[in-house]
Coordinates of C-alpha atoms in Angstrom, one line a residue:
M135 CA 15.7 -1.5 -35.3
E136 CA 17.3 1.2 -33.0
R137 CA 18.1 3.3 -36.0
A138 CA 14.5 3.4 -36.4
R139 CA 14.0 4.6 -32.7
R140 CA 16.4 7.1 -32.9
L141 CA 14.6 8.6 -36.9
A142 CA 11.1 8.1 -34.8
S143 CA 12.1 10.6 -31.8
R144 CA 13.6 12.7 -33.9
A145 CA 10.8 13.6 -36.3
I146 CA 8.5 13.3 -32.5
L147 CA 11.2 16.3 -31.0
K148 CA 11.2 18.2 -34.5
R149 CA 7.5 18.6 -34.1
L150 CA 7.0 19.4 -31.2
V151 CA 9.8 22.1 -31.2
N152 CA 8.2 24.0 -34.7
E153 CA 4.7 23.0 -32.2
T154 CA 5.9 25.0 -29.8
K155 CA 7.5 28.1 -32.0
Q156 CA 3.6 28.6 -33.6
S157 CA 2.7 29.0 -29.8
S158 CA 5.0 31.7 -29.3
N159 CA 3.8 33.4 -32.6
G160 CA 0.7 33.7 -30.8
Q161 CA -1.1 30.8 -32.8
M162 CA -3.6 28.3 -31.2
S163 CA -1.6 25.2 -31.4
C164 CA -2.8 22.1 -33.1
R165 CA -2.1 18.2 -31.7
S166 CA 0.4 16.8 -33.9
P167 CA -1.5 14.6 -35.9
V168 CA 1.5 12.2 -36.0
L169 CA 0.6 11.7 -32.4
Y170 CA -3.0 12.0 -32.4
T171 CA -4.2 10.6 -35.2
P172 CA -7.1 7.9 -34.4
S173 CA -5.1 4.7 -33.7
R174 CA -5.0 1.4 -31.3
Y175 CA -2.0 2.6 -29.7
V176 CA -4.3 5.8 -28.7
S177 CA -6.3 5.6 -25.0
S178 CA -10.1 4.8 -26.3
L179 CA -9.8 8.6 -23.7
S180 CA -9.0 10.3 -26.4
P181 CA -11.2 12.4 -28.5
F182 CA -10.9 11.6 -32.1
G183 CA -13.2 14.4 -33.6
S184 CA -10.2 16.8 -35.1
N185 CA -6.6 17.1 -34.7
C186 CA -7.4 20.7 -33.3
Y187 CA -8.8 21.0 -29.3
S188 CA -10.4 23.8 -27.4
R189 CA -8.6 24.5 -23.8
S190 CA -12.3 24.5 -22.6
A191 CA -13.1 20.5 -23.8
L192 CA -9.6 19.2 -21.9
S193 CA -10.9 21.8 -18.9
G194 CA -14.0 21.6 -17.0
G195 CA -17.4 22.6 -16.9
R196 CA -16.3 25.8 -15.4
N197 CA -15.1 29.1 -16.9
V198 CA -11.3 29.2 -16.8
P199 CA -8.7 31.9 -18.3
N200 CA -6.4 30.0 -20.8
S201 CA -2.9 32.0 -21.7
F202 CA -4.4 34.5 -23.9
G203 CA -7.2 35.6 -21.1
S204 CA -10.3 34.6 -22.4
Q205 CA -12.2 32.2 -20.3
Q206 CA -13.5 28.9 -22.2
V207 CA -16.2 26.3 -21.1
R208 CA -14.5 23.0 -19.3
S209 CA -17.0 20.0 -19.3
I210 CA -16.6 15.7 -18.1
S211 CA -18.0 13.1 -20.1
V212 CA -19.5 10.9 -18.0
E213 CA -18.1 8.4 -21.0
A214 CA -14.6 9.8 -20.3
L215 CA -15.0 8.3 -16.2
K216 CA -15.6 5.1 -17.4
S217 CA -12.6 2.0 -16.9
S218 CA -10.2 2.2 -20.1
D219 CA -8.9 -1.4 -20.3
T220 CA -11.6 -2.3 -22.5
F221 CA -11.7 -5.9 -24.9
P222 CA -12.5 -4.3 -28.0
R223 CA -10.4 -1.3 -27.0
R224 CA -6.7 -4.0 -26.7
H225 CA -8.1 -6.9 -29.2
N226 CA -9.4 -5.5 -32.3
S227 CA -6.7 -4.2 -33.7
A228 CA -8.2 -2.4 -36.6
T229 CA -8.9 1.0 -36.4
P230 CA -12.5 2.4 -38.6
E231 CA -10.4 4.2 -40.8
E232 CA -8.2 0.5 -41.8
Q233 CA -11.7 -1.3 -41.7
A234 CA -12.6 1.5 -44.3
K235 CA -9.9 1.1 -46.2
M236 CA -10.0 -2.9 -46.5
A237 CA -14.0 -2.5 -47.0
E238 CA -13.1 0.0 -50.1
S239 CA -10.6 -2.5 -51.1
C240 CA -13.1 -4.9 -51.6
G241 CA -15.4 -2.2 -53.7
F242 CA -17.0 -1.6 -51.0
D243 CA -17.6 1.4 -48.9
S244 CA -18.0 0.4 -45.8
L245 CA -18.1 -2.1 -43.3
D246 CA -22.0 -1.9 -43.4
S247 CA -22.2 -2.1 -46.5
L248 CA -19.7 -5.0 -47.5
I249 CA -21.9 -7.2 -44.9
D250 CA -25.6 -6.1 -46.2
A251 CA -23.8 -7.8 -49.9
T252 CA -22.6 -11.0 -48.3
V253 CA -25.2 -12.0 -45.7
P254 CA -28.4 -11.9 -46.6
K255 CA -31.1 -10.5 -44.5
A256 CA -33.7 -13.0 -44.3
I257 CA -31.3 -14.5 -42.3
R258 CA -30.1 -11.9 -39.6
I259 CA -31.6 -10.8 -36.4
D260 CA -32.6 -6.6 -36.0
S261 CA -30.7 -6.1 -32.9
M262 CA -27.9 -8.8 -30.5
K263 CA -29.0 -8.6 -27.4
F264 CA -28.0 -10.4 -24.1
S265 CA -29.4 -11.0 -20.8
K266 CA -26.4 -10.5 -19.1
F267 CA -23.0 -8.7 -19.8
D268 CA -25.2 -6.8 -22.8
E269 CA -22.1 -4.2 -23.2
G270 CA -19.4 -6.3 -21.6
L271 CA -16.5 -6.7 -18.9
T272 CA -13.7 -4.4 -18.5
E273 CA -10.6 -6.7 -18.3
S274 CA -9.9 -6.4 -14.7
Q275 CA -14.2 -6.3 -14.3
M276 CA -14.0 -9.9 -15.9
I277 CA -10.6 -10.8 -13.7
E278 CA -13.2 -9.8 -10.7
H279 CA -16.1 -11.7 -11.7
M280 CA -14.0 -15.0 -12.0
K281 CA -12.3 -14.4 -8.9
M282 CA -16.3 -14.6 -7.6
L283 CA -17.3 -17.6 -9.4
E284 CA -13.6 -19.4 -8.2
S285 CA -14.9 -18.5 -4.6
K286 CA -18.7 -20.5 -5.2
N287 CA -16.2 -23.6 -5.9
K288 CA -15.2 -25.7 -3.2
I289 CA -11.8 -27.8 -3.3
F290 CA -12.7 -31.4 -1.1
K291 CA -9.6 -33.8 -1.5
S292 CA -10.8 -36.8 -4.2
F293 CA -10.9 -40.2 -3.7
I294 CA -13.7 -40.3 -6.5
G295 CA -11.0 -41.6 -9.5
M296 CA -13.0 -42.9 -12.5
G297 CA -10.2 -41.7 -14.7
Y298 CA -10.0 -38.6 -13.0
Y299 CA -6.9 -37.7 -10.4
N300 CA -5.3 -35.3 -8.7
T301 CA -2.0 -34.4 -9.8
H302 CA 1.0 -32.0 -9.2
V303 CA 2.1 -29.9 -12.0
P304 CA 5.2 -28.9 -13.1
P305 CA 5.4 -25.4 -12.3
V306 CA 8.4 -25.0 -15.2
I307 CA 5.5 -26.9 -17.4
L308 CA 2.8 -24.6 -16.0
R309 CA 4.6 -21.7 -16.3
N310 CA 6.4 -22.3 -20.1
I311 CA 3.9 -24.0 -22.0
M312 CA 0.7 -23.5 -20.0
E313 CA 0.7 -20.0 -19.3
N314 CA 3.0 -19.6 -22.3
P315 CA 1.2 -17.7 -25.4
A316 CA 4.5 -19.2 -27.8
W317 CA 2.8 -22.7 -27.0
Y318 CA -0.8 -22.1 -26.4
T319 CA -1.4 -20.2 -30.1
Q320 CA -0.2 -22.1 -32.4
Y321 CA -1.8 -24.9 -31.4
T322 CA -2.5 -27.5 -34.4
P323 CA 1.0 -28.4 -36.3
Y324 CA -0.7 -27.9 -40.3
Q325 CA 2.0 -26.0 -41.3
A326 CA 5.5 -28.3 -40.4
E327 CA 8.1 -26.1 -41.5
I328 CA 6.5 -23.2 -39.0
S329 CA 6.0 -26.3 -36.4
Q330 CA 9.2 -28.2 -35.8
G331 CA 9.4 -27.5 -32.4
R332 CA 5.7 -28.4 -30.7
L333 CA 5.4 -31.2 -33.8
E334 CA 8.9 -32.6 -31.4
S335 CA 6.9 -32.5 -28.0
L336 CA 3.6 -34.6 -30.0
L337 CA 5.9 -37.1 -31.1
N338 CA 7.7 -38.0 -28.0
F339 CA 3.8 -38.1 -27.1
Q340 CA 3.2 -41.0 -29.3
T341 CA 6.5 -42.7 -28.4
M342 CA 5.1 -42.4 -24.6
I343 CA 2.1 -44.4 -25.5
T344 CA 3.9 -47.0 -28.1
D345 CA 5.6 -47.2 -24.7
L346 CA 3.6 -47.5 -21.6
T347 CA 0.9 -49.6 -24.5
G348 CA 3.2 -52.1 -25.8
L349 CA 1.6 -51.3 -29.1
P350 CA 3.8 -50.2 -32.0
M351 CA 1.5 -46.9 -32.9
S352 CA -0.4 -44.2 -31.8
N353 CA -2.5 -41.0 -32.2
A354 CA -0.9 -38.0 -31.1
S355 CA -3.7 -37.4 -28.8
L356 CA -7.4 -37.2 -28.9
L357 CA -10.5 -35.7 -27.1
D358 CA -10.8 -37.8 -24.1
E359 CA -10.7 -41.3 -23.2
G360 CA -14.9 -41.8 -23.8
T361 CA -14.2 -40.6 -27.4
A362 CA -11.5 -42.3 -28.2
A363 CA -13.1 -45.1 -27.2
A364 CA -16.1 -44.8 -29.5
E365 CA -13.4 -44.1 -32.0
A366 CA -11.7 -47.2 -31.7
M367 CA -15.5 -48.9 -31.5
A368 CA -15.4 -47.5 -35.1
M369 CA -12.2 -49.0 -36.0
C370 CA -13.8 -52.4 -35.0
N371 CA -16.7 -51.8 -36.9
N372 CA -14.4 -50.8 -39.8
I373 CA -11.9 -53.5 -39.4
L374 CA -14.3 -55.7 -40.4
K375 CA -16.2 -53.4 -43.0
G376 CA -19.7 -53.1 -41.3
K377 CA -20.3 -56.6 -41.8
K378 CA -20.5 -57.0 -37.8
K379 CA -23.3 -54.9 -35.9
T380 CA -22.9 -55.6 -32.2
F381 CA -19.9 -53.9 -29.8
I382 CA -20.2 -55.4 -26.3
I383 CA -19.0 -52.7 -23.4
A384 CA -17.7 -55.1 -20.2
N385 CA -19.7 -53.1 -16.9
N386 CA -16.2 -53.0 -15.2
C387 CA -15.8 -49.9 -18.1
H388 CA -16.0 -46.0 -16.7
P389 CA -19.7 -45.5 -16.6
Q390 CA -19.4 -42.9 -19.0
T391 CA -17.4 -44.7 -21.1
I392 CA -20.0 -46.5 -22.0
D393 CA -22.5 -43.6 -22.4
I394 CA -20.2 -42.4 -24.4
C395 CA -20.2 -45.7 -26.6
K396 CA -24.0 -46.0 -26.2
T397 CA -24.6 -42.0 -27.9
R398 CA -21.8 -42.5 -30.7
A399 CA -23.0 -46.1 -31.4
D400 CA -26.3 -44.6 -33.0
G401 CA -24.5 -42.8 -35.5
F402 CA -22.9 -46.4 -36.9
D403 CA -25.8 -48.2 -36.8
L404 CA -24.1 -50.3 -34.3
K405 CA -26.0 -52.3 -30.9
V406 CA -23.9 -52.2 -27.8
V407 CA -24.6 -54.9 -25.3
T408 CA -23.1 -54.4 -21.8
A409 CA -22.3 -57.2 -19.2
D410 CA -20.6 -59.1 -16.4
L411 CA -16.8 -60.0 -18.1
K412 CA -17.9 -64.0 -17.3
D413 CA -21.1 -63.3 -19.3
I414 CA -19.6 -61.9 -22.3
A415 CA -20.5 -64.4 -25.3
Y416 CA -20.0 -64.3 -29.0
S417 CA -22.4 -67.1 -29.7
S418 CA -24.2 -64.5 -32.4
G419 CA -21.6 -64.3 -35.0
D420 CA -22.4 -60.6 -34.9
V421 CA -19.5 -59.7 -32.0
C422 CA -17.6 -57.2 -34.1
G423 CA -15.3 -55.7 -30.5
V424 CA -15.6 -55.8 -26.8
L425 CA -14.6 -53.4 -24.8
V426 CA -12.8 -53.8 -20.8
Q427 CA -11.1 -52.0 -18.6
Y428 CA -7.9 -52.3 -17.1
P429 CA -7.5 -51.7 -14.0
G430 CA -11.3 -51.9 -13.9
T431 CA -13.6 -48.9 -12.9
E432 CA -13.6 -50.5 -9.3
G433 CA -9.9 -51.5 -9.3
E434 CA -9.7 -54.7 -9.9
V435 CA -6.2 -55.7 -12.2
L436 CA -7.1 -58.5 -14.0
D437 CA -4.8 -60.3 -16.4
Y438 CA -7.1 -60.7 -19.8
G439 CA -4.7 -63.2 -21.6
E440 CA -7.0 -66.2 -21.4
F441 CA -10.6 -63.7 -22.6
I442 CA -8.1 -61.9 -25.3
K443 CA -8.0 -65.3 -27.2
N444 CA -11.0 -66.9 -26.3
A445 CA -12.1 -63.4 -28.4
H446 CA -9.8 -63.1 -31.2
A447 CA -10.6 -66.8 -31.7
H448 CA -14.9 -66.0 -32.8
G449 CA -12.5 -62.9 -34.9
V450 CA -13.5 -60.3 -32.2
K451 CA -11.3 -57.2 -31.9
V452 CA -10.2 -56.4 -28.4
V453 CA -10.2 -52.9 -27.0
M454 CA -8.7 -51.9 -23.5
A455 CA -9.1 -49.1 -22.0
T456 CA -6.7 -48.4 -19.5
D457 CA -4.4 -46.4 -17.3
L458 CA -0.8 -45.1 -17.9
L459 CA 0.3 -44.2 -14.7
A460 CA -0.8 -47.8 -14.3
L461 CA 1.6 -49.4 -16.9
T462 CA 4.1 -48.1 -15.6
V463 CA 3.9 -51.3 -13.2
L464 CA 1.5 -53.0 -14.9
K465 CA 1.5 -55.6 -17.8
P466 CA 1.0 -53.7 -21.3
P467 CA -2.2 -54.4 -23.2
G468 CA 0.0 -55.1 -26.3
E469 CA 2.1 -57.9 -24.6
L470 CA -1.6 -59.2 -23.8
G471 CA -2.9 -59.5 -27.1
A472 CA -4.9 -56.3 -27.0
D473 CA -5.7 -54.6 -30.5
I474 CA -6.7 -51.5 -29.5
V475 CA -5.9 -49.8 -26.5
V476 CA -6.9 -46.2 -25.7
G477 CA -7.5 -43.9 -22.4
S478 CA -6.6 -40.7 -20.4
A479 CA -2.8 -38.6 -20.2
Q480 CA -5.1 -36.9 -17.9
R481 CA -3.1 -37.7 -14.9
F482 CA 0.5 -37.1 -16.2
G483 CA 0.3 -33.2 -15.4
V484 CA -3.0 -32.1 -16.6
P485 CA -5.6 -30.7 -13.5
M486 CA -9.3 -32.4 -13.7
G487 CA -10.7 -29.2 -14.3
Y488 CA -14.3 -30.9 -13.7
G489 CA -13.7 -33.1 -16.6
G490 CA -11.4 -31.2 -19.2
P491 CA -10.1 -31.2 -21.5
H492 CA -7.8 -33.5 -21.7
A493 CA -5.2 -35.4 -24.2
A494 CA -6.7 -39.0 -24.7
F495 CA -4.6 -41.4 -26.7
L496 CA -5.5 -44.7 -29.0
A497 CA -2.4 -46.9 -29.9
T498 CA -3.2 -50.4 -31.9
S499 CA -1.5 -52.8 -35.0
Q500 CA 0.6 -51.3 -37.7
E501 CA -2.3 -53.5 -39.8
Y502 CA -4.7 -50.9 -39.0
K503 CA -2.8 -47.2 -39.4
R504 CA -5.0 -46.1 -42.1
M505 CA -8.1 -46.7 -39.7
M506 CA -6.8 -45.2 -37.3
P507 CA -8.9 -41.5 -35.7
G508 CA -6.4 -38.0 -35.7
R509 CA -3.7 -36.8 -36.9
I510 CA 0.3 -39.0 -37.0
I511 CA 3.0 -37.1 -36.4
G512 CA 5.6 -38.8 -39.0
V513 CA 9.3 -38.5 -39.4
S514 CA 10.2 -37.5 -42.5
V515 CA 12.8 -35.1 -44.7
D516 CA 13.1 -31.8 -45.3
S517 CA 13.8 -29.8 -49.1
S518 CA 17.8 -30.3 -48.0
G519 CA 17.9 -33.8 -46.6
K520 CA 17.2 -33.6 -43.1
P521 CA 15.6 -35.0 -40.9
A522 CA 11.9 -33.2 -39.9
L523 CA 8.9 -34.2 -38.4
R524 CA 5.4 -33.3 -40.3
M525 CA 1.6 -34.9 -39.7
A526 CA 1.6 -38.1 -41.4
M527 CA -1.4 -39.5 -44.1
Q528 CA -4.3 -38.3 -42.0
T529 CA -3.2 -34.4 -43.8
R530 CA -3.1 -35.2 -47.0
E531 CA -5.8 -38.4 -46.7
Q532 CA -8.5 -37.1 -44.6
H533 CA -8.6 -34.0 -46.5
I534 CA -8.9 -35.7 -49.8
R535 CA -11.4 -39.5 -49.2
R536 CA -13.8 -36.7 -47.6
D537 CA -16.8 -38.8 -47.1
K538 CA -14.5 -41.7 -46.1
A539 CA -11.9 -40.4 -43.4
T540 CA -11.9 -42.5 -40.9
S541 CA -12.7 -38.9 -38.4
N542 CA -12.1 -35.7 -38.9
I543 CA -7.9 -34.4 -37.8
C544 CA -9.3 -31.9 -35.9
T545 CA -10.5 -34.3 -32.9
A546 CA -6.9 -33.2 -31.1
Q547 CA -5.6 -31.3 -28.1
A548 CA -2.4 -30.9 -28.8
L549 CA -2.1 -28.6 -26.2
L550 CA -3.0 -31.1 -23.3
A551 CA -0.6 -33.0 -25.0
N552 CA 2.6 -31.3 -25.0
M553 CA 2.4 -31.1 -21.3
A554 CA 1.3 -34.7 -20.7
A555 CA 4.5 -35.2 -22.7
M556 CA 6.7 -33.1 -21.4
Y557 CA 5.4 -34.2 -17.1
A558 CA 6.5 -37.7 -18.8
V559 CA 10.3 -35.9 -20.1
Y560 CA 10.3 -34.5 -17.1
H561 CA 10.4 -37.3 -14.9
G562 CA 11.2 -39.8 -16.9
P563 CA 11.0 -44.0 -16.8
E564 CA 12.3 -44.2 -13.1
G565 CA 10.2 -41.2 -11.6
L566 CA 7.3 -42.1 -13.2
K567 CA 7.3 -45.2 -11.8
A568 CA 8.8 -44.0 -8.5
I569 CA 4.8 -42.1 -8.2
A570 CA 3.2 -45.1 -9.6
Q571 CA 4.3 -47.0 -6.2
R572 CA 4.4 -44.7 -4.2
V573 CA 0.8 -44.1 -5.4
H574 CA 0.1 -48.0 -5.5
G575 CA 2.1 -48.4 -1.7
L576 CA -1.0 -45.8 -0.6
A577 CA -3.7 -48.0 -1.2
G578 CA -2.2 -50.9 -0.4
V579 CA -1.4 -48.9 3.4
F580 CA -5.2 -48.3 3.1
A581 CA -6.2 -51.3 3.5
S582 CA -4.3 -52.4 6.0
G583 CA -5.1 -50.7 7.8
L584 CA -9.1 -50.8 6.7
K585 CA -8.5 -54.6 8.2
K586 CA -7.4 -53.8 11.1
L587 CA -10.2 -51.4 12.4
G588 CA -12.0 -54.5 11.0
T589 CA -15.2 -52.6 10.6
V590 CA -15.2 -53.1 6.8
E591 CA -14.4 -55.9 4.2
V592 CA -12.3 -55.0 1.6
Q593 CA -12.5 -57.0 -1.9
G594 CA -9.9 -59.1 -2.5
L595 CA -9.4 -58.6 -5.8
P596 CA -5.4 -57.5 -6.8
F597 CA -5.6 -53.7 -7.5
F598 CA -3.3 -50.6 -8.1
D599 CA -4.6 -47.5 -7.0
T600 CA -8.0 -48.1 -6.1
V601 CA -9.5 -50.4 -2.9
K602 CA -12.9 -51.8 -3.2
V603 CA -14.3 -51.3 0.3
T604 CA -17.7 -53.2 1.4
C605 CA -19.2 -52.3 4.4
A606 CA -23.1 -51.5 6.5
D607 CA -23.5 -48.4 5.0
A608 CA -22.0 -46.4 2.6
H609 CA -23.6 -43.3 3.0
S610 CA -22.6 -43.4 6.2
I611 CA -19.1 -43.4 5.5
A612 CA -19.3 -41.0 2.6
D613 CA -21.4 -38.1 5.0
A614 CA -18.4 -38.8 7.2
A615 CA -15.9 -37.9 4.9
Y616 CA -17.9 -35.1 3.5
R617 CA -18.1 -33.6 7.1
S618 CA -14.2 -33.3 6.6
E619 CA -14.0 -32.2 3.0
I620 CA -12.8 -35.6 1.6
N621 CA -14.9 -37.0 -1.6
L622 CA -15.7 -41.1 -1.9
R623 CA -17.3 -42.4 -4.4
V624 CA -20.5 -44.7 -3.2
L625 CA -21.0 -47.4 -5.8
D626 CA -24.0 -49.0 -3.8
A627 CA -25.7 -49.1 -0.4
K628 CA -22.9 -51.0 0.9
T629 CA -20.0 -50.5 -1.6
I630 CA -17.9 -47.4 -1.6
T631 CA -14.3 -47.5 -3.7
V632 CA -11.6 -45.0 -3.2
S633 CA -7.9 -44.5 -5.3
F634 CA -5.1 -42.6 -4.1
D635 CA -2.9 -40.7 -6.6
E636 CA 0.0 -38.7 -7.0
T637 CA -0.9 -35.7 -4.6
T638 CA -2.1 -38.2 -1.9
T639 CA -0.8 -38.3 1.9
L640 CA -0.3 -40.6 4.4
E641 CA -1.7 -37.6 6.4
D642 CA -4.8 -38.0 4.3
V643 CA -4.6 -41.9 4.9
D644 CA -4.6 -41.3 8.8
K645 CA -7.5 -39.1 8.1
L646 CA -9.6 -41.4 6.3
F647 CA -8.9 -43.9 9.0
K648 CA -10.8 -41.7 10.9
V649 CA -14.0 -42.1 8.8
F650 CA -13.9 -46.0 8.3
S651 CA -13.4 -46.3 11.8
G652 CA -16.6 -45.2 12.8
G653 CA -15.8 -43.6 15.8
K654 CA -13.9 -45.6 17.6
P655 CA -10.4 -44.7 17.8
V656 CA -7.5 -45.4 15.9
S657 CA -4.6 -47.0 17.2
F658 CA -1.8 -46.4 14.1
T659 CA -0.5 -44.7 12.2
A660 CA -0.3 -44.7 8.0
A661 CA 3.1 -44.6 9.1
S662 CA 3.4 -47.3 11.2
L663 CA 1.8 -50.1 8.9
A664 CA 4.1 -49.0 5.9
S665 CA 6.7 -51.5 6.4
E666 CA 4.0 -54.6 7.1
V667 CA 2.5 -54.2 3.4
E668 CA 3.2 -55.9 0.1
T669 CA 2.5 -55.5 -3.5
A670 CA -1.1 -56.2 -4.7
I671 CA -0.4 -56.6 -8.5
P672 CA 0.9 -60.2 -9.0
S673 CA 3.8 -61.4 -10.0
G674 CA 2.8 -62.7 -13.8
L675 CA 1.0 -58.7 -14.3
E676 CA 3.5 -57.2 -13.6
R677 CA 5.9 -55.4 -16.0
Q678 CA 9.0 -57.0 -17.3
S679 CA 9.6 -54.9 -20.8
P680 CA 11.4 -51.5 -20.4
Y681 CA 9.6 -48.4 -21.4
L682 CA 10.7 -44.9 -22.8
T683 CA 14.2 -45.4 -23.1
H684 CA 14.7 -42.9 -26.0
S685 CA 17.3 -40.4 -24.7
I686 CA 14.9 -37.2 -24.6
F687 CA 13.1 -39.2 -21.8
N688 CA 16.5 -39.0 -19.8
M689 CA 17.6 -35.6 -20.5
Y690 CA 15.9 -33.5 -18.5
H691 CA 15.4 -34.1 -14.9
T692 CA 16.1 -30.7 -13.7
E693 CA 13.7 -27.8 -14.3
H694 CA 16.4 -25.4 -16.0
E695 CA 17.3 -28.6 -18.6
L696 CA 14.1 -28.2 -19.3
L697 CA 13.3 -25.1 -19.8
R698 CA 16.1 -24.2 -21.9
Y699 CA 14.4 -27.8 -23.9
I700 CA 10.7 -26.3 -24.1
H701 CA 12.7 -23.0 -25.3
R702 CA 14.7 -24.6 -28.1
L703 CA 11.3 -26.5 -29.1
Q704 CA 9.3 -22.6 -29.0
S705 CA 11.7 -21.4 -31.3
K706 CA 11.5 -23.5 -34.2
D707 CA 7.9 -22.6 -34.2
L708 CA 6.2 -19.7 -35.4
S709 CA 3.0 -18.5 -33.3
L710 CA 0.9 -15.2 -32.5
C711 CA 4.5 -14.1 -30.4
H712 CA 5.8 -13.6 -33.8
S713 CA 2.7 -12.4 -36.1
M714 CA -0.6 -13.7 -37.2
I715 CA -0.7 -17.5 -37.7
P716 CA -2.4 -18.7 -41.1
L717 CA -3.8 -22.1 -39.8
G718 CA -3.4 -24.0 -37.1
S719 CA -4.6 -22.1 -34.6
C720 CA -8.7 -22.5 -34.6
T721 CA -9.8 -20.2 -31.2
M722 CA -7.2 -20.7 -28.5
K723 CA -5.5 -17.0 -30.4
L724 CA -8.5 -15.7 -30.1
N725 CA -8.4 -15.5 -26.5
A726 CA -7.0 -12.8 -24.3
T727 CA -4.3 -13.8 -21.2
A728 CA -7.3 -12.4 -18.7
E729 CA -9.5 -14.7 -20.7
M730 CA -6.9 -17.2 -19.7
M731 CA -5.5 -16.5 -16.2
P732 CA -8.1 -18.7 -14.8
V733 CA -7.8 -21.6 -16.2
T734 CA -5.2 -22.5 -13.7
W735 CA -6.6 -21.1 -11.0
P736 CA -7.2 -23.5 -8.3
G737 CA -10.6 -23.1 -7.5
F738 CA -11.4 -23.7 -10.9
T739 CA -8.8 -26.6 -11.7
D740 CA -8.6 -29.3 -9.1
I741 CA -12.8 -30.4 -8.7
H742 CA -13.2 -33.7 -9.4
P743 CA -16.1 -33.8 -12.8
F744 CA -18.2 -36.3 -10.1
A745 CA -18.2 -34.1 -7.1
P746 CA -21.3 -33.0 -5.6
Q747 CA -22.7 -30.3 -7.3
E748 CA -23.4 -28.1 -3.9
Q749 CA -19.2 -27.8 -4.6
A750 CA -19.4 -26.4 -8.1
Q751 CA -21.0 -23.2 -7.7
G752 CA -19.1 -21.1 -9.7
Y753 CA -19.0 -23.8 -12.3
Q754 CA -22.8 -24.1 -12.4
V755 CA -23.5 -20.6 -12.6
L756 CA -20.9 -21.0 -15.8
I757 CA -22.7 -23.2 -17.9
H758 CA -26.4 -22.4 -16.9
K759 CA -26.6 -18.7 -16.5
H760 CA -24.1 -17.3 -18.7
L761 CA -23.2 -19.9 -21.5
F762 CA -27.5 -20.6 -21.4
T763 CA -29.2 -16.7 -21.0

């Protein structure tokens, strides 16, 4: 490489010397074709008309003498004064000459004639005009525009819950995975021989899910929790070969999950029934499955042991939607007898982002492995007999079975699954448990403080991170919280839930006490109550079984150790850092760096999807005025 650089430098120097000699002999100097041939590397301000330019083209709008004493006219074009950091110049790599050559190799004299021969005129439009940004923005203009939109969003402290929580994204993961093109451009590991790094990370994700849920098999992520629940519903239908067409959803599930299942059920010709847990019955003989939430959407932690036994006695499969952080301290669903477990890995180091995307999961038993949606990473051997990883079953079967396939293998969130897996690797089993105990402890301190205040009533059921409160006027309390830039979840006129997360502090709890005090002075602090608070989890539901025992989750707990592990994995993969990617990058490689930057800005990442719309005006402009106009 160094020798090539030296040779190129010599050639350029030799050409410059020759030009100087020509000028000294009274010849008009011609720009070197090597230096000034139209190229993707040359500024868009450079004129491409010919290799020789008159002094007038370079000077300006008045007559100036050149080296030969003659007068030339100089003019400045408006185009030359425009910003040069345009998207096409930086991201469309083929020059007009290269495009013509490619068209010629296909048997056409131009790109236009190639399009004329391949795209029927009947489906074309005469012209494409956008009501906004028709000329496009430069990279710097786009960044400024996104900053303006971000400024329209207001970040309130969220206690809404419902499956979405604030989280601390470890900087080593944010910088070296989320913002690293060596991880986000290659994305999907279709080709095992160039994907061993991210295949290992996705295998870590699967291991994390199977350990925490207590079930032996997991896929390598799905699109979101609601989608995962709908896929589980379809599995229940397939397991019973479509003979039973009713799917029951307990009303303690998140409302968005219920809505998604109802929408997807139409495509499977399934009937969705929602009911209170105590009212669920299987007497119709037409029920294929039932979905419950653990912990419930209103915070309750219930023992589903007898419920699941009763469902199984009637031939009904049980799907349990759950929370990964809660499962570090709660008895896992597999030990309770659940057939399928779904949920989201969002609170494992993936920001809320106004609703997503987030990596979901689906775990089940070996018995149903060929009915699982998405993709599964498996351990195999390479051509030399060494251990190697690959996408197992789904890569082959989904394409071969086609209409009988369980789902599209693209229904995954590889990048975000990798972030969640690295979050578990970084914290390890003890670190995750410490976060869970802290979150549960803050919720316990809050519940204890409310009882001490005596202004509201706290629900008596066990909870993990969400406290349900009954009060005289829920909207009045929510308004008081709003004035303190706090968002609560209002269930009805007299009921509120308050959900705690990794980012909650003792100071936040003190602010909540003031909100719920009804204007009365608060004579205590969260810190002063801590020693009096006991766990709210029943002993029969406390987790006893170990998890994340594999060495990979117990080795990289400092930043430099995890940094080296991340880079060791990425060095095994082919990404846009090396070349164009033949398979498995979808849209990720098409995103410019300037487009990726706003994705991690707090004004976009830290908004709960159910925050009031007036707090998300920047998003509203994006959704309603940019995407659909």
